[in-house]
Tab-separated table of C-alpha atoms in Angstrom:
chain	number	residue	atom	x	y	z
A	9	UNK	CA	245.700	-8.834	209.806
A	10	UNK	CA	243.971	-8.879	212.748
A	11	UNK	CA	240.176	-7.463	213.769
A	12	UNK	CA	237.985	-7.308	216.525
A	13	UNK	CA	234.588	-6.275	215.720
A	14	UNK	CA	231.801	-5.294	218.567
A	15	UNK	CA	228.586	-5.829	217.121
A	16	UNK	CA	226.439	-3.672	219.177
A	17	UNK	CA	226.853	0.115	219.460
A	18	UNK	CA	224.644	0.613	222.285
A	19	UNK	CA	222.856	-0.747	224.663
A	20	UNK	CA	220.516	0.640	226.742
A	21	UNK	CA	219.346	-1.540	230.485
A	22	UNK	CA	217.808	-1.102	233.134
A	23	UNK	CA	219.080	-1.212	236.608
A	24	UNK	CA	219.355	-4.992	237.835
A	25	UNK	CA	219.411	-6.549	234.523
A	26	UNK	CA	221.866	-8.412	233.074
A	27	UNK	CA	223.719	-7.807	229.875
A	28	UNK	CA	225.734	-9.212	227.654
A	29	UNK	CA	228.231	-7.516	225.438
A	30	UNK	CA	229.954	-9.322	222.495
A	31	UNK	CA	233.091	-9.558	220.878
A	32	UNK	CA	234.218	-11.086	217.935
A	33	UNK	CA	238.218	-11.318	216.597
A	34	UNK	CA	240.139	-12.672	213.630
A	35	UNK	CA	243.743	-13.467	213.708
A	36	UNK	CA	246.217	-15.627	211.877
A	37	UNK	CA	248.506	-15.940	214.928
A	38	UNK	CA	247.726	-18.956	216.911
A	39	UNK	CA	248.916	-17.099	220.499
A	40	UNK	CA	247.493	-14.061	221.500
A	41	UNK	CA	245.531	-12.211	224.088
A	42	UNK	CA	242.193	-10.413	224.480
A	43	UNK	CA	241.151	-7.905	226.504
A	44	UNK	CA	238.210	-6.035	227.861
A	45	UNK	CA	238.363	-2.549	228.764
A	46	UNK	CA	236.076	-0.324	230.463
A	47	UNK	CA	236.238	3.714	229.484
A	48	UNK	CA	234.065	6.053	231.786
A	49	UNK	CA	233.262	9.417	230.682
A	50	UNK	CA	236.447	10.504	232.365
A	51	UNK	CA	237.935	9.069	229.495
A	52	UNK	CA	240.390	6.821	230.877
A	53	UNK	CA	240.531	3.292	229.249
A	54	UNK	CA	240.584	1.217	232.910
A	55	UNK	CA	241.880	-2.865	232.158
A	56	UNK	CA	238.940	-5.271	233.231
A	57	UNK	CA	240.508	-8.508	232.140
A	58	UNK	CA	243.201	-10.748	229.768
A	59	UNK	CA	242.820	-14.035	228.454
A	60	UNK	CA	245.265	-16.108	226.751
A	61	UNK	CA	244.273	-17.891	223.541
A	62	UNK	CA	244.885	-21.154	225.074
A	63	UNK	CA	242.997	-20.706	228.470
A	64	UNK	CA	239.173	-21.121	227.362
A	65	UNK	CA	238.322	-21.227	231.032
A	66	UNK	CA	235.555	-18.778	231.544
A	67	UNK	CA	235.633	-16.241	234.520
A	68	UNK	CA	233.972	-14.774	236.927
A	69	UNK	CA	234.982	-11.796	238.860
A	70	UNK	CA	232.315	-10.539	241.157
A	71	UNK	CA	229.363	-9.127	238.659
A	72	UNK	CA	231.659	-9.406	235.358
A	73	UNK	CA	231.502	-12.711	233.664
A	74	UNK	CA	233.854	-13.737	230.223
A	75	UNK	CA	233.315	-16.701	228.015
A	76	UNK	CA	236.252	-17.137	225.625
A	77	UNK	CA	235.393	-20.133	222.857
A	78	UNK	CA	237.674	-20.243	220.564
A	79	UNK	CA	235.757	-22.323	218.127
A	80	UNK	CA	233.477	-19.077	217.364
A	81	UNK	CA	236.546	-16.386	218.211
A	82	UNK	CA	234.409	-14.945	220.701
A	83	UNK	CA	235.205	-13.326	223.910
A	84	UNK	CA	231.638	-12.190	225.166
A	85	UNK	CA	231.300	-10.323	228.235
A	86	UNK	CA	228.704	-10.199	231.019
A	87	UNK	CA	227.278	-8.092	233.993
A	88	UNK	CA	225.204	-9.550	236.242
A	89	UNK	CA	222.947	-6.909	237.930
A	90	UNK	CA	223.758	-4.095	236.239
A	91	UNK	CA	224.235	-1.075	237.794
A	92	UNK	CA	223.990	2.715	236.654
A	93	UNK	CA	228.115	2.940	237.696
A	94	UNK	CA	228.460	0.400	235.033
A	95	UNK	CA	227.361	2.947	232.234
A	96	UNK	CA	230.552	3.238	229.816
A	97	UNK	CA	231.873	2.420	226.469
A	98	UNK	CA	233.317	-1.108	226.709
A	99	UNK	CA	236.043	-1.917	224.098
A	100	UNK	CA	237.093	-5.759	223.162
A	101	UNK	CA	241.035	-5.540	222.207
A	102	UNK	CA	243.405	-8.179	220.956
A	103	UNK	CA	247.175	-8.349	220.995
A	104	UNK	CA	249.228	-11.168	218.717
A	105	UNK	CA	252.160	-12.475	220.247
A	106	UNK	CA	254.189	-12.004	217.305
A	107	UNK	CA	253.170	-8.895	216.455
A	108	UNK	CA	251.584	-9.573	213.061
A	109	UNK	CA	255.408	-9.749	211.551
A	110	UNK	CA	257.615	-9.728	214.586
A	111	UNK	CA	257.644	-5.572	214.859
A	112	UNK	CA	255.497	-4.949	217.179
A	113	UNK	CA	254.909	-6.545	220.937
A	114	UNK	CA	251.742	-5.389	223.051
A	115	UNK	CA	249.812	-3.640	220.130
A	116	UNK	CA	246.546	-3.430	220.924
A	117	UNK	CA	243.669	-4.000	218.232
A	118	UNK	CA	240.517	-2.232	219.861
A	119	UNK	CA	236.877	-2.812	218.497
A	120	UNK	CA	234.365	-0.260	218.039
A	121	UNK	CA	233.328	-0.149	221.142
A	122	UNK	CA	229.876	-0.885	222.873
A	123	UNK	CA	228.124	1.971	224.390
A	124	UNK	CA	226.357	0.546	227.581
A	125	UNK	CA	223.506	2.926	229.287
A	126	UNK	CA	222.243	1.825	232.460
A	127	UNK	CA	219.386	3.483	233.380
A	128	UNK	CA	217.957	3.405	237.454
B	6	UNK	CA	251.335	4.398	242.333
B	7	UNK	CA	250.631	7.748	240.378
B	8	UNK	CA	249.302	6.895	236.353
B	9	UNK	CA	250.061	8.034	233.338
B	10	UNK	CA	249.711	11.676	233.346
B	11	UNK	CA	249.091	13.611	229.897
B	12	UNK	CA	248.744	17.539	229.240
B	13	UNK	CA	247.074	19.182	228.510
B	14	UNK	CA	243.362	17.882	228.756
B	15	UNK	CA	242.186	19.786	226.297
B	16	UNK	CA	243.200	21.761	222.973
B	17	UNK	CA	241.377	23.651	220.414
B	18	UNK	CA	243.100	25.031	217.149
B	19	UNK	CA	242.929	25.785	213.897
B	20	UNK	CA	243.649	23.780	210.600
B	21	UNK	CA	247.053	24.061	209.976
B	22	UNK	CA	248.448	25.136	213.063
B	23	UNK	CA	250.666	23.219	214.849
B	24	UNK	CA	250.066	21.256	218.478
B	25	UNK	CA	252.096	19.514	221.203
B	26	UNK	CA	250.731	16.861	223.720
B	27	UNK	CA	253.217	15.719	226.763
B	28	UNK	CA	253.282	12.553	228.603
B	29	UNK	CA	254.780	11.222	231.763
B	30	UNK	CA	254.296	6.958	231.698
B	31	UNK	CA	253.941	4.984	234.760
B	32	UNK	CA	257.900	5.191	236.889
B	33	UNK	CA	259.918	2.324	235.935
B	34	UNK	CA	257.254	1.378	232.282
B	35	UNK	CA	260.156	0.784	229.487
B	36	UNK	CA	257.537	0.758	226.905
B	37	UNK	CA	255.023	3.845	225.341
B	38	UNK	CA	252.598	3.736	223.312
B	39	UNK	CA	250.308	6.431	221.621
B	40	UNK	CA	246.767	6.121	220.192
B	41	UNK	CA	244.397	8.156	218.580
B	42	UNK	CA	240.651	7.895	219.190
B	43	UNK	CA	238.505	9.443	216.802
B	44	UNK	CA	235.075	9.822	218.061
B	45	UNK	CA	232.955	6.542	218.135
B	46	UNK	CA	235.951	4.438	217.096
B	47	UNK	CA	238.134	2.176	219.020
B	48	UNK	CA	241.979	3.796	219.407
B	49	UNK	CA	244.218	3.187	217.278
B	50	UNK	CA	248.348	2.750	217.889
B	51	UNK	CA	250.441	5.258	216.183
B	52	UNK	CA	253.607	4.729	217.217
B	53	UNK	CA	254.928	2.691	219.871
B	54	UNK	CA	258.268	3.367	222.085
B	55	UNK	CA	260.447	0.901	223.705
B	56	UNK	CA	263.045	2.628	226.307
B	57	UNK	CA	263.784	5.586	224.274
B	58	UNK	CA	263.364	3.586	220.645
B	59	UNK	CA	260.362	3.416	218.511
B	60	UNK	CA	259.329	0.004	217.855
B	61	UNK	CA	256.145	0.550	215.280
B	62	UNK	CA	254.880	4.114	213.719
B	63	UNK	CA	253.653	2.060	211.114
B	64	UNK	CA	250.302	3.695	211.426
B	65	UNK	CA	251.505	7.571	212.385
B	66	UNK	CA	251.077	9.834	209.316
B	67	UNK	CA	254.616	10.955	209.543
B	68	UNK	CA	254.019	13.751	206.522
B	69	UNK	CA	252.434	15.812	209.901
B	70	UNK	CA	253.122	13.911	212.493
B	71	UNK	CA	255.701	13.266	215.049
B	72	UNK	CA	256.578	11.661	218.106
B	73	UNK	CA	259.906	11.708	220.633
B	74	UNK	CA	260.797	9.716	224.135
B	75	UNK	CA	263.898	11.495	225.188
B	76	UNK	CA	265.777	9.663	227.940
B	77	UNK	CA	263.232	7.246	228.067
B	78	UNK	CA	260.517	8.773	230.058
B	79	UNK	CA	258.323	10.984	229.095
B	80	UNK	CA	256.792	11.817	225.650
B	81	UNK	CA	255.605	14.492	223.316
B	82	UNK	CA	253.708	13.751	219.997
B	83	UNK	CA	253.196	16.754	217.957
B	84	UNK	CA	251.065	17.509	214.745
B	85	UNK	CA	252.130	19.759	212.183
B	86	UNK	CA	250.368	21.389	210.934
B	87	UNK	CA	246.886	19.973	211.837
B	88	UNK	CA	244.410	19.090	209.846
B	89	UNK	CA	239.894	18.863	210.765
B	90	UNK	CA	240.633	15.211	210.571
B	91	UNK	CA	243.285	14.464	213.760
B	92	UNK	CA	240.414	15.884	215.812
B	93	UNK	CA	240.302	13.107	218.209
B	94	UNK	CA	241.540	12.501	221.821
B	95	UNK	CA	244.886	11.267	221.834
B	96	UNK	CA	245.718	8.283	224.412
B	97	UNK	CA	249.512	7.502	226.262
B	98	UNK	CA	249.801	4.505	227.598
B	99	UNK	CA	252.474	2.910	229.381
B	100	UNK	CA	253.528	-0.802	230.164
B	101	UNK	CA	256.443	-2.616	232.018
B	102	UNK	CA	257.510	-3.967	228.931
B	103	UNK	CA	255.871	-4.427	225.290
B	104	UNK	CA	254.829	-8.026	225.554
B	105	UNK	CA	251.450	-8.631	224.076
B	106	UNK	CA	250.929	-10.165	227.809
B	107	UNK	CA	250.543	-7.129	229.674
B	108	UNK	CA	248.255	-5.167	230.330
B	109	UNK	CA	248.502	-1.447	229.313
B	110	UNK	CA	247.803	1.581	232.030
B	111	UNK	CA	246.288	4.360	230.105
B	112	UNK	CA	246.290	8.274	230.499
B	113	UNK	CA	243.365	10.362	230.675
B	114	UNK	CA	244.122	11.647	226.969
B	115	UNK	CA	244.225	15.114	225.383
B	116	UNK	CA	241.146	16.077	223.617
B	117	UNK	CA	241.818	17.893	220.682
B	118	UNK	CA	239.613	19.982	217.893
B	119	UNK	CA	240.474	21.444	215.101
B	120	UNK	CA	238.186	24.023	213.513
């Protein structure tokens, strides 16, 4: 079965610093996808990024940073700079291409969730 | 584009009475799926919709729960009768298609407590 776990509850910064928040999965499948998402206190889960499991390129996308190694199943996620519009509960998700039995397409597996505080 | 829209935004009731929650996917999204996020969790799928068919309630407690995608479109999940434990908010989310490739748009959610 598959599992993401998130490590950190919360995490409290400061303006300008940067932070890392990790993620670590488990999964029998050998394709699949991970995902970050970003939910405000709106409530609305907002897609940051997807990552194939054979891509281990890391990325960079203006202040958010992933590194995806494989070798550790981690899919860590940074902001560079932090800012207090940054403050939300970040969720690590993954989604097996087969479906963990061939049932079920897209199903996302979230993680706990990391509560990230920015404070100015 | 206009999201996925869900209704209502919040719902307070008692144990054992019964709810509804309503939504409308992204125009043109064959494939629905809704989650249930207990407070300081991750969500969790409950049942999953392609076109009008359900492709995985595995996880939806179907002694109180149900869910239906008439037509194709738009959704209702309904609990009945509630107990304190579904309170939660409960996520729609909508996709093109249910490949584990893409991405999932997400409602707002419903917000629901039960005293």
């Amino acid at each position: 079965a598959q599992k993401v776990t998130q490590a950190q509850t919360e995490i409290s910064v400061v303006e300008k610093e940067d932070v890392t928040l990790d993620c670590v999965y488990e999964t029998r499948d050998t394709t699949y996808y991970l995902f970050w998402y970003k939910q405000p206190p709106s409530g609305e889960l907002v897609f940051l990024i997807r990552r194939n499991s054979f891509d281990e390129q890391n990325e960079i996308s203006g202040r958010y940073s992933w590194n995806f190694q494989k070798s550790t199943s981690s899919f860590n996620f940074t902001i560079t700079a932090s800012q207090v519009v940054d403050s939300a509960v970040y969720f690590c998700a993954l989604s097996e291409a087969r479906g963990g039995g061939g049932t079920s397409y897209g199903k996302l597996t979230f993680g706990q969730g990391t509560i990230l505080t920015v404070h100015p | 584009e206009a999201g996925v829209a869900q209704s209502p935004r919040y719902k307070i009731i008692e144990k054992r009475q019964s709810v509804a929650f309503w939504c409308n996917p992204i125009s043109g999204h064959a494939t629905l799926y809704w989650y249930q996020q207990i407070l300081g969790q991750g969500p969790k799928l409950l049942i999953q919709f392609q076109n009008n068919g359900v492709v995985d309630d595995s996880q939806l407690p179907k002694d109180r729960f149900s869910a239906e995608r008439l037509k194709g479109v738009d959704s209702t999940l309904k609990i009945q009768p509630a107990k304190l434990e579904d309170s939660a908010v409960y996520l729609c989310a909508s996709s093109p298609r249910g490949s584990s490739y893409n991405e999932q748009f997400f409602g707002p959610g419903t917000r629901l407590t039960v005293l």
